[in-house]
Short mmCIF file of C-alpha atoms (C1' of nucleotides) in Angstrom, two decimals:
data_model
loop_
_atom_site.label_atom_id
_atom_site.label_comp_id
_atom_site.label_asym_id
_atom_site.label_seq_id
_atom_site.Cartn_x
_atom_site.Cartn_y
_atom_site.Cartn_z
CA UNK A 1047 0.00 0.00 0.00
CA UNK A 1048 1.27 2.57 1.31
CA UNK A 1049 4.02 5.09 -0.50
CA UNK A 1050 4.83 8.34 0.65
CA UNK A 1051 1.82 9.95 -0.20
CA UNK A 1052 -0.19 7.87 2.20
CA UNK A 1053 2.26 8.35 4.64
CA UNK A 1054 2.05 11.96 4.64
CA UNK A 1055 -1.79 11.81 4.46
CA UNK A 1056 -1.64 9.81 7.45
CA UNK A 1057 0.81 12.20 9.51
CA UNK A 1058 -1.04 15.30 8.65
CA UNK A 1059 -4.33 13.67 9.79
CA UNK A 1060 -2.74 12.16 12.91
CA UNK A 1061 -0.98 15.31 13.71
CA UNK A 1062 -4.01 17.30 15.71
CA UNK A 1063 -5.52 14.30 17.16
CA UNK A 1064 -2.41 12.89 19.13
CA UNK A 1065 0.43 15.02 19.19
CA UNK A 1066 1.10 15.52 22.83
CA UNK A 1067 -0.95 12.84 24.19
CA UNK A 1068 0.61 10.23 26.55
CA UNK A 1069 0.65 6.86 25.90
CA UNK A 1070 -0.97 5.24 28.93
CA UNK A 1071 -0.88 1.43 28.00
CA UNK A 1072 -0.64 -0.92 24.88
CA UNK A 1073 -2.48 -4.04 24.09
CA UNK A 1074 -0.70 -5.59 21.36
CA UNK A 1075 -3.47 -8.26 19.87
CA UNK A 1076 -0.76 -9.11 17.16
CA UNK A 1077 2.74 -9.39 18.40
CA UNK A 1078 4.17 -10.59 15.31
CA UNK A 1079 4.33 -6.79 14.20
CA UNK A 1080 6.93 -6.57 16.81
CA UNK A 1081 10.67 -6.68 16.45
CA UNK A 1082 10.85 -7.04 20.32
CA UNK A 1083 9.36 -9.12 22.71
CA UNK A 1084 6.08 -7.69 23.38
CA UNK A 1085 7.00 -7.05 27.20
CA UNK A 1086 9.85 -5.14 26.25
CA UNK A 1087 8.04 -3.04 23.89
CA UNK A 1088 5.44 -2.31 26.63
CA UNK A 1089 7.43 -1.05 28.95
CA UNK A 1090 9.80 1.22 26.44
CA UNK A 1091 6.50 3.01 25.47
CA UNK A 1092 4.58 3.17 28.43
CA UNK A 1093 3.96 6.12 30.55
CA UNK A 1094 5.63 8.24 27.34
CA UNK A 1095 4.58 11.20 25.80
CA UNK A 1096 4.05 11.82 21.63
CA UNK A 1097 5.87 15.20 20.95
CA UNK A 1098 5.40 15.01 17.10
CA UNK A 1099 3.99 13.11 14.34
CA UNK A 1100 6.60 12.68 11.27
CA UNK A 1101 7.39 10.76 8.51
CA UNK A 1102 10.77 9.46 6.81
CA UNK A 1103 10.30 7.78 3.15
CA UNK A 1104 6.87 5.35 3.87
CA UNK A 1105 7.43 5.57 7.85
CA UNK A 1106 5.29 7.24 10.24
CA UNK A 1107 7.54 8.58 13.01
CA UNK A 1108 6.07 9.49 16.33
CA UNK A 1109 8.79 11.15 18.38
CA UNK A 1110 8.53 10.07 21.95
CA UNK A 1111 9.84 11.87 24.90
CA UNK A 1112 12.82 10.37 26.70
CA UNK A 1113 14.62 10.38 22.95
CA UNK A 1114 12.50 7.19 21.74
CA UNK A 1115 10.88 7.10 18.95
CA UNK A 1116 8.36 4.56 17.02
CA UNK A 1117 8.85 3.67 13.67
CA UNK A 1118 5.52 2.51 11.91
CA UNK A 1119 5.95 0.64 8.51
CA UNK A 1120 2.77 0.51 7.34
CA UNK A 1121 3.49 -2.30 4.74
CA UNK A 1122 0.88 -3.15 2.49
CA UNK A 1123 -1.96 -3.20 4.10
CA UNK A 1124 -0.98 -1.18 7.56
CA UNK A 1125 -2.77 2.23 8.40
CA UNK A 1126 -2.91 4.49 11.84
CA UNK A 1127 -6.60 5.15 13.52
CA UNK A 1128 -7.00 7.45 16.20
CA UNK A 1129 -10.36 6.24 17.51
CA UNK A 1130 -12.43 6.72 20.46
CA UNK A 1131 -13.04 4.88 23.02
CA UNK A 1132 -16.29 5.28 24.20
CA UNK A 1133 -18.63 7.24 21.23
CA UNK A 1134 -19.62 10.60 22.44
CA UNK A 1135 -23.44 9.84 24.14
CA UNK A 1136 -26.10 11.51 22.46
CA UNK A 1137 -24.48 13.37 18.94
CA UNK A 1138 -22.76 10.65 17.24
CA UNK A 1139 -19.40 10.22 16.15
CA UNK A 1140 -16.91 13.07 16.36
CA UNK A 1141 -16.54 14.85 13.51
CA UNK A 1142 -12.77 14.59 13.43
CA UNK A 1143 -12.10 11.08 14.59
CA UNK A 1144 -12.14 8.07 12.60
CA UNK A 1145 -15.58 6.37 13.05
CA UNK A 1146 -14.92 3.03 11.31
CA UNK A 1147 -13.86 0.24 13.50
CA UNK A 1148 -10.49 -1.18 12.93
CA UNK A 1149 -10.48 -4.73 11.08
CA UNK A 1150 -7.29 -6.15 12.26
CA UNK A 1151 -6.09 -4.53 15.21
CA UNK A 1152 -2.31 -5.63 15.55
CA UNK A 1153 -1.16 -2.65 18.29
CA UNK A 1154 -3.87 -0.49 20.16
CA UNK A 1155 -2.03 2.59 22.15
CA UNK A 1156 -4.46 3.67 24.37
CA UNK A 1157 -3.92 7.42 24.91
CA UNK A 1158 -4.64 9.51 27.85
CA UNK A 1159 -8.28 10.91 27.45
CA UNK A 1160 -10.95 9.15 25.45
CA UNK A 1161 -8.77 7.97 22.25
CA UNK A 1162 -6.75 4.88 20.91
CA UNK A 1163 -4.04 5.04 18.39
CA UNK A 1164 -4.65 1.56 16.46
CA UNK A 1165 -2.13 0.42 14.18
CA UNK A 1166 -4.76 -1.66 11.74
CA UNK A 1167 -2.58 -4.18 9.20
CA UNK A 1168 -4.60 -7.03 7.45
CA UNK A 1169 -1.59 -8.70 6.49
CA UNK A 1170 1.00 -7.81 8.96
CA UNK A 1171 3.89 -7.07 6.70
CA UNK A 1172 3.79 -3.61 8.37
CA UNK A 1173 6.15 -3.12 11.83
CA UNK A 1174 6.09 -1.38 15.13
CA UNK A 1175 9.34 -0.87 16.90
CA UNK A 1176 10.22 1.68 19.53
CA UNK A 1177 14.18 2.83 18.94
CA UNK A 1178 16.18 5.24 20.38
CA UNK A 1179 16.78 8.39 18.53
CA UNK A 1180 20.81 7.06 18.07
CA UNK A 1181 19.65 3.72 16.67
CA UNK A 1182 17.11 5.63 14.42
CA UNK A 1183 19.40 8.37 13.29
CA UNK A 1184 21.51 5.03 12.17
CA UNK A 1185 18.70 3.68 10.64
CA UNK A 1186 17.43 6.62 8.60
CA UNK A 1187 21.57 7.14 7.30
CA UNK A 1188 20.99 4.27 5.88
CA UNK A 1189 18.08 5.37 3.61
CA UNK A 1190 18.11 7.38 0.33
CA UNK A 1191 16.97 11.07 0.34
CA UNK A 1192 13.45 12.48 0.69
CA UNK A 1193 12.79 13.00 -2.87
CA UNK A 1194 10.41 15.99 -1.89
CA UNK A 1195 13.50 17.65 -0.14
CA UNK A 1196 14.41 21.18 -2.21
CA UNK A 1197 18.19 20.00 -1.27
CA UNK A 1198 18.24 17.01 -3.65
CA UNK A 1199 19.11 18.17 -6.82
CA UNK A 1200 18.87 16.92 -10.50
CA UNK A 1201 22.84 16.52 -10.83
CA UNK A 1202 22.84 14.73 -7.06
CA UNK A 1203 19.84 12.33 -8.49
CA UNK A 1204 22.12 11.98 -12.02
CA UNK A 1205 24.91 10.78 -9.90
CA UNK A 1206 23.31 8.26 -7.61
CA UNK A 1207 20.94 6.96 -10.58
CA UNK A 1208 24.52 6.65 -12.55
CA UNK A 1209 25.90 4.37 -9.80
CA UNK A 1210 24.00 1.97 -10.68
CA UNK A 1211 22.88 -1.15 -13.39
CA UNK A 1212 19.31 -1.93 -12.42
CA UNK A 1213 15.96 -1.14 -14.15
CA UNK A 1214 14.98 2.17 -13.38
CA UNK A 1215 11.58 0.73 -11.80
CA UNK A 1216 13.74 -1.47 -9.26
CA UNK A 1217 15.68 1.28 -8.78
CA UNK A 1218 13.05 3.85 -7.86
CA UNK A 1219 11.62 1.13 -5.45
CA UNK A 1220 15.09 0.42 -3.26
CA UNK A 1221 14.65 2.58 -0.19
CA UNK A 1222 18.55 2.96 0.08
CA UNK A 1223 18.61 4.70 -3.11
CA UNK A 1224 15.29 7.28 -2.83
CA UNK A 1225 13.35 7.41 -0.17
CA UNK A 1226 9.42 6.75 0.10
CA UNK A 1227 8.51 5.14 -3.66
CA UNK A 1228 7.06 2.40 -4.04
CA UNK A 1229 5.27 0.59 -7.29
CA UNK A 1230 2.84 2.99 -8.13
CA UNK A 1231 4.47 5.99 -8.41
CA UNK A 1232 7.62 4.51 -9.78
CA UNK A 1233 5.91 3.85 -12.52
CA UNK A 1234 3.44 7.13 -13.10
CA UNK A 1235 6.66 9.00 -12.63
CA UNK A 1236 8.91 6.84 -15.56
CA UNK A 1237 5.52 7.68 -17.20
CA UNK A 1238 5.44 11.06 -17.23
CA UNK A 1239 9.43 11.20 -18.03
CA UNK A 1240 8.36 9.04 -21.09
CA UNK A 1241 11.03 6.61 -19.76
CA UNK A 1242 10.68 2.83 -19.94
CA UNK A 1243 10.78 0.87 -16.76
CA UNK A 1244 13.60 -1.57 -17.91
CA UNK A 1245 16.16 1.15 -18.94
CA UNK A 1246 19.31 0.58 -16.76
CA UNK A 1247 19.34 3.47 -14.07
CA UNK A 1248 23.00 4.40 -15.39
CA UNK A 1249 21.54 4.96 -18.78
CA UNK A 1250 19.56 8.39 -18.34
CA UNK A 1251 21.58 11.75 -19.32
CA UNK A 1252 21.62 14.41 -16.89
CA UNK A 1253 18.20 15.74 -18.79
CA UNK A 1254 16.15 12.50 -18.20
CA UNK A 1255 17.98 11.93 -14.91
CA UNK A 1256 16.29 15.48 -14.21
CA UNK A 1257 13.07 14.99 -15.94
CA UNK A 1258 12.22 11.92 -13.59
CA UNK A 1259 13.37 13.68 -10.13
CA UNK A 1260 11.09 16.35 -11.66
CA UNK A 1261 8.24 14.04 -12.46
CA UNK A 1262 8.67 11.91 -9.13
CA UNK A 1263 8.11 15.52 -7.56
CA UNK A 1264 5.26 16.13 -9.60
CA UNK A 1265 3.20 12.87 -8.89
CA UNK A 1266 3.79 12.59 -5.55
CA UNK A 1267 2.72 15.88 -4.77
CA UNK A 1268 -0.70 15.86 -7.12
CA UNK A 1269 -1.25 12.33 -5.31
CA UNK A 1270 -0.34 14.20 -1.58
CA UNK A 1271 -2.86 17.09 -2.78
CA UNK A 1272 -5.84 14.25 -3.47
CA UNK A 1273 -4.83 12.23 -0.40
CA UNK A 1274 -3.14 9.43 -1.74
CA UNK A 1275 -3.63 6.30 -3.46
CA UNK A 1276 -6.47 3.77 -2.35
CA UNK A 1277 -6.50 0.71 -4.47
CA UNK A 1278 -8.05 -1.71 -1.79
CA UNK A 1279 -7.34 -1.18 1.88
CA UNK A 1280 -5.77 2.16 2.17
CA UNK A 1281 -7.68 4.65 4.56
CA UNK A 1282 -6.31 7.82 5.85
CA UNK A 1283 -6.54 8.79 9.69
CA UNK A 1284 -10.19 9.47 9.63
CA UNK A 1285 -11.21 6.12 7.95
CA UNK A 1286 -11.35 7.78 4.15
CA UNK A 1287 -9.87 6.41 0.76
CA UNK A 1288 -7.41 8.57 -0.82
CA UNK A 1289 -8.01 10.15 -4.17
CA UNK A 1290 -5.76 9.89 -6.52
CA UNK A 1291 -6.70 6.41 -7.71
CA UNK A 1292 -8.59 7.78 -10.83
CA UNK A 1293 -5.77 9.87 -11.66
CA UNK A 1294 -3.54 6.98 -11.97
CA UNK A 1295 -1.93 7.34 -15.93
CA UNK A 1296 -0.92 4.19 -16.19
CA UNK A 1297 -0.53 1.77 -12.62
CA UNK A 1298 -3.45 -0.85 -13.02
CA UNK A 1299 -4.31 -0.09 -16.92
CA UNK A 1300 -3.44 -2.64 -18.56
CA UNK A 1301 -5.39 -2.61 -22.02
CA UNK A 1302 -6.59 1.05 -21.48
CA UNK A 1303 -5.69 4.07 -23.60
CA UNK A 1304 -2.87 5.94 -22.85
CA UNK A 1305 -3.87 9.14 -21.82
CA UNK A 1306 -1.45 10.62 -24.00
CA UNK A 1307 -1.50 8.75 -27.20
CA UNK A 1308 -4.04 6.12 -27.12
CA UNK A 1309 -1.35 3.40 -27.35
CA UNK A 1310 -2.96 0.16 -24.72
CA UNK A 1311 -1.13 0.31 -21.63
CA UNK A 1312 0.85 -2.60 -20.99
CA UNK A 1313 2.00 -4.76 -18.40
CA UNK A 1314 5.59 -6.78 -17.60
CA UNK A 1315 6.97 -8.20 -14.86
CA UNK A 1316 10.34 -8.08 -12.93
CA UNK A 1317 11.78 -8.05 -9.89
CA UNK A 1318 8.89 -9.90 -8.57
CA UNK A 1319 6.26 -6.94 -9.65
CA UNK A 1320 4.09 -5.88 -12.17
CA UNK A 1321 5.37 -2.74 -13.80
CA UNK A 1322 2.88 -0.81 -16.11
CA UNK A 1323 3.85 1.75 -19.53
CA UNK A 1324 2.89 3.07 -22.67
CA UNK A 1325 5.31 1.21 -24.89
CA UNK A 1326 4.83 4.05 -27.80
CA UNK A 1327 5.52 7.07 -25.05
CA UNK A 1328 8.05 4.89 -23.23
CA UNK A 1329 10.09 2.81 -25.53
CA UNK A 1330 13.32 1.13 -24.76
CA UNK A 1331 15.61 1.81 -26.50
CA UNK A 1332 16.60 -1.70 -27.24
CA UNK A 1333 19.63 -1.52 -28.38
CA UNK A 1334 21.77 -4.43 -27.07
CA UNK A 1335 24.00 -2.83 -24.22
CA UNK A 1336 21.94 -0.51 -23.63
CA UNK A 1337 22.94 1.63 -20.67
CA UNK A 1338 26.30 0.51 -19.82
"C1'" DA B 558 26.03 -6.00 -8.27
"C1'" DG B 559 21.63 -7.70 -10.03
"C1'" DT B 560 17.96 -10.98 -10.59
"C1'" DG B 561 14.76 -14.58 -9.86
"C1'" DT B 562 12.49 -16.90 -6.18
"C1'" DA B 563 10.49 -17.67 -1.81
"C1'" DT B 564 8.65 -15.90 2.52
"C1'" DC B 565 5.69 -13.41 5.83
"C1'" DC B 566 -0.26 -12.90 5.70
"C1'" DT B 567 -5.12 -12.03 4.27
"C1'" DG B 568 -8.60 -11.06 0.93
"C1'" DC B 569 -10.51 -10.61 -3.41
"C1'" DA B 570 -11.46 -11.36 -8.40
"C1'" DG B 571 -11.90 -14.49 -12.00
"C1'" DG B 572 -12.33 -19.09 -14.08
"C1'" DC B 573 -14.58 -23.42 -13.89
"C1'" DT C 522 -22.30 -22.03 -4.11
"C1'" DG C 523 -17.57 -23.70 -3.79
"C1'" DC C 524 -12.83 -24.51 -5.02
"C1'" DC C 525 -8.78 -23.19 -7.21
"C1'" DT C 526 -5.29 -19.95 -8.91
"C1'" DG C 527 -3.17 -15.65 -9.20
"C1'" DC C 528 -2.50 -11.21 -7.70
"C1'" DA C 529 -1.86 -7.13 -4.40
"C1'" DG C 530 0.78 0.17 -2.34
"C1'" DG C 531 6.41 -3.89 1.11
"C1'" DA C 532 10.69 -5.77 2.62
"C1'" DT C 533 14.06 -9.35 3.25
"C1'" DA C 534 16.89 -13.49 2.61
"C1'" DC C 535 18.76 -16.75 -0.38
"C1'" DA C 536 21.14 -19.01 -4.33
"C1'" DC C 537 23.09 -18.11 -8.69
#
DNA sequence: AGTGTATCCTGCAGGC
DNA sequence: TGCCTGCAGGATACAC
């Protein structure tokens, strides 16, 4: 599911309805979302408080005091639900909160007041862990950049896309290389640079290098604007799908017009996934040894 | 270094 | 209706 989009959907909705609540207990209905023993994870987050809500490529951040903080990989399926506990008597639901009930409930923080945070993950390939800010800081080194930071530049994204062989799809998708992209919007944004997903990262000038940095921005910002993605399961923190599905160009339309020239989308496979183009926008140009 | 494959897990769509 | 297969916004580990 989620890319960054979702992720910042999700922090900017979280942001007013928990940041500086304290965590007053956890019931953890799923520990296998855990990379700690669930006592252990207990007691690091008990009793603390959230200062901030952030994000760092697809992870939601929430910035404990006492220098912890928990790292939320939301996976495919995961999502964050502030919900209350009780429903307000006579009115209905809040208008703010998140009235739909979670489905799979792996980690319920219950905050001080009337609300739980629920960390909701049908399949569980999302995480929960509770690090210190020097074992983060470690962790976070280890990503790529923020492509949405004004620092990273076209020639710094020509020279880390040049390091390397791999498709430009698989590279987009490697969180040490860029931060935050995942399927979809790997493959709107080689859309919109009219690049094919198969060209060998090393292969793009210093004008298509910039074109797709410039693109990336693009998409992921127009799908931020509409709220993100929602294919299936995604919801942000109020329980809503995002909005950008039917803006998609090319992600899922296999068989359907491109938007541009009419040409059927089509779909191949590598590196495990489905990747989606307009072969008469995006060719590859197939000359053998291409890109070394 | 890159790639194909398998793994974690659940749900849904499509074919029969 | 039921059963089967394949596929899904992610990430990792493995063998080659």
């Amino acid at each position: 599911m989620p890319e960054l989009p979702e992720a910042e959907t999700l922090v900017r909705g979280l942001r007013p309805a928990i940041q500086g609540a304290k965590i007053a207990g956890v019931r953890i209905p799923h520990p296998d979302v855990l990379r700690a023993p669930p006592r252990s994870f207990g007691a690091a987050v008990r009793g603390r408080t959230i200062t901030e809500v952030g994000r760092r490529g697809k992870n939601v951040l929430l910035l404990l005091d006492g220098d912890r903080i928990l790292v939320v990989n939301l996976g495919m399926t995961g999502t964050l639900l502030p919900l209350l506990r009780r429903k307000p008597g006579a009115g209905g639901a809040a208008p703010d909160l998140a009235d739909p009930r979670p489905t799979h409930p792996a980690v319920v923080f219950q905050l001080d007041g009337n609300l739980d945070l629920v960390f909701d993950d049908t399949r569980r390939f999302g995480s929960v862990e509770c690090l210190s800010r020097a074992a983060w800081e470690e962790r976070s080194s280890r990503m790529g950049p923020e492509p949405l930071d004004p620092d990273l530049t076209g020639a710094d994204f020509h020279a880390r896309l040049a390091r390397s062989r791999a498709p430009l799809r698989s590279w987009l998708l490697d969180q040490k290389r860029i931060a935050g992209v995942g399927n979809i919007y790997a493959n709107e944004a080689l859309f919109l640079s009219r690049l094919h997903p198969r060209r060998r990262a090393r292969s793009a000038d210093p004008q298509e290098a910039a074109l797709l940095l410039t693109s990336l921005r693009k998409v992921l910002r127009e799908a931020i604007h509409r709220g993100g993605t929602t294919i299936r399961d995604y919801r942000n923190a109020l329980g809503e799908p995002g909005g950008f599905a039917r803006h998609l160009r090319v992600y899922g339309r296999e068989g359907l017009p491109c938007s541009s020239c009419t040409t059927p989308v089509e779909r191949i496979s590598f590196g495990g996934r489905s990747a989606f183009f307009c072969p008469a926008c995006q060719p590859m140009p197939s000359v053998r040894g291409e890109g070394t």
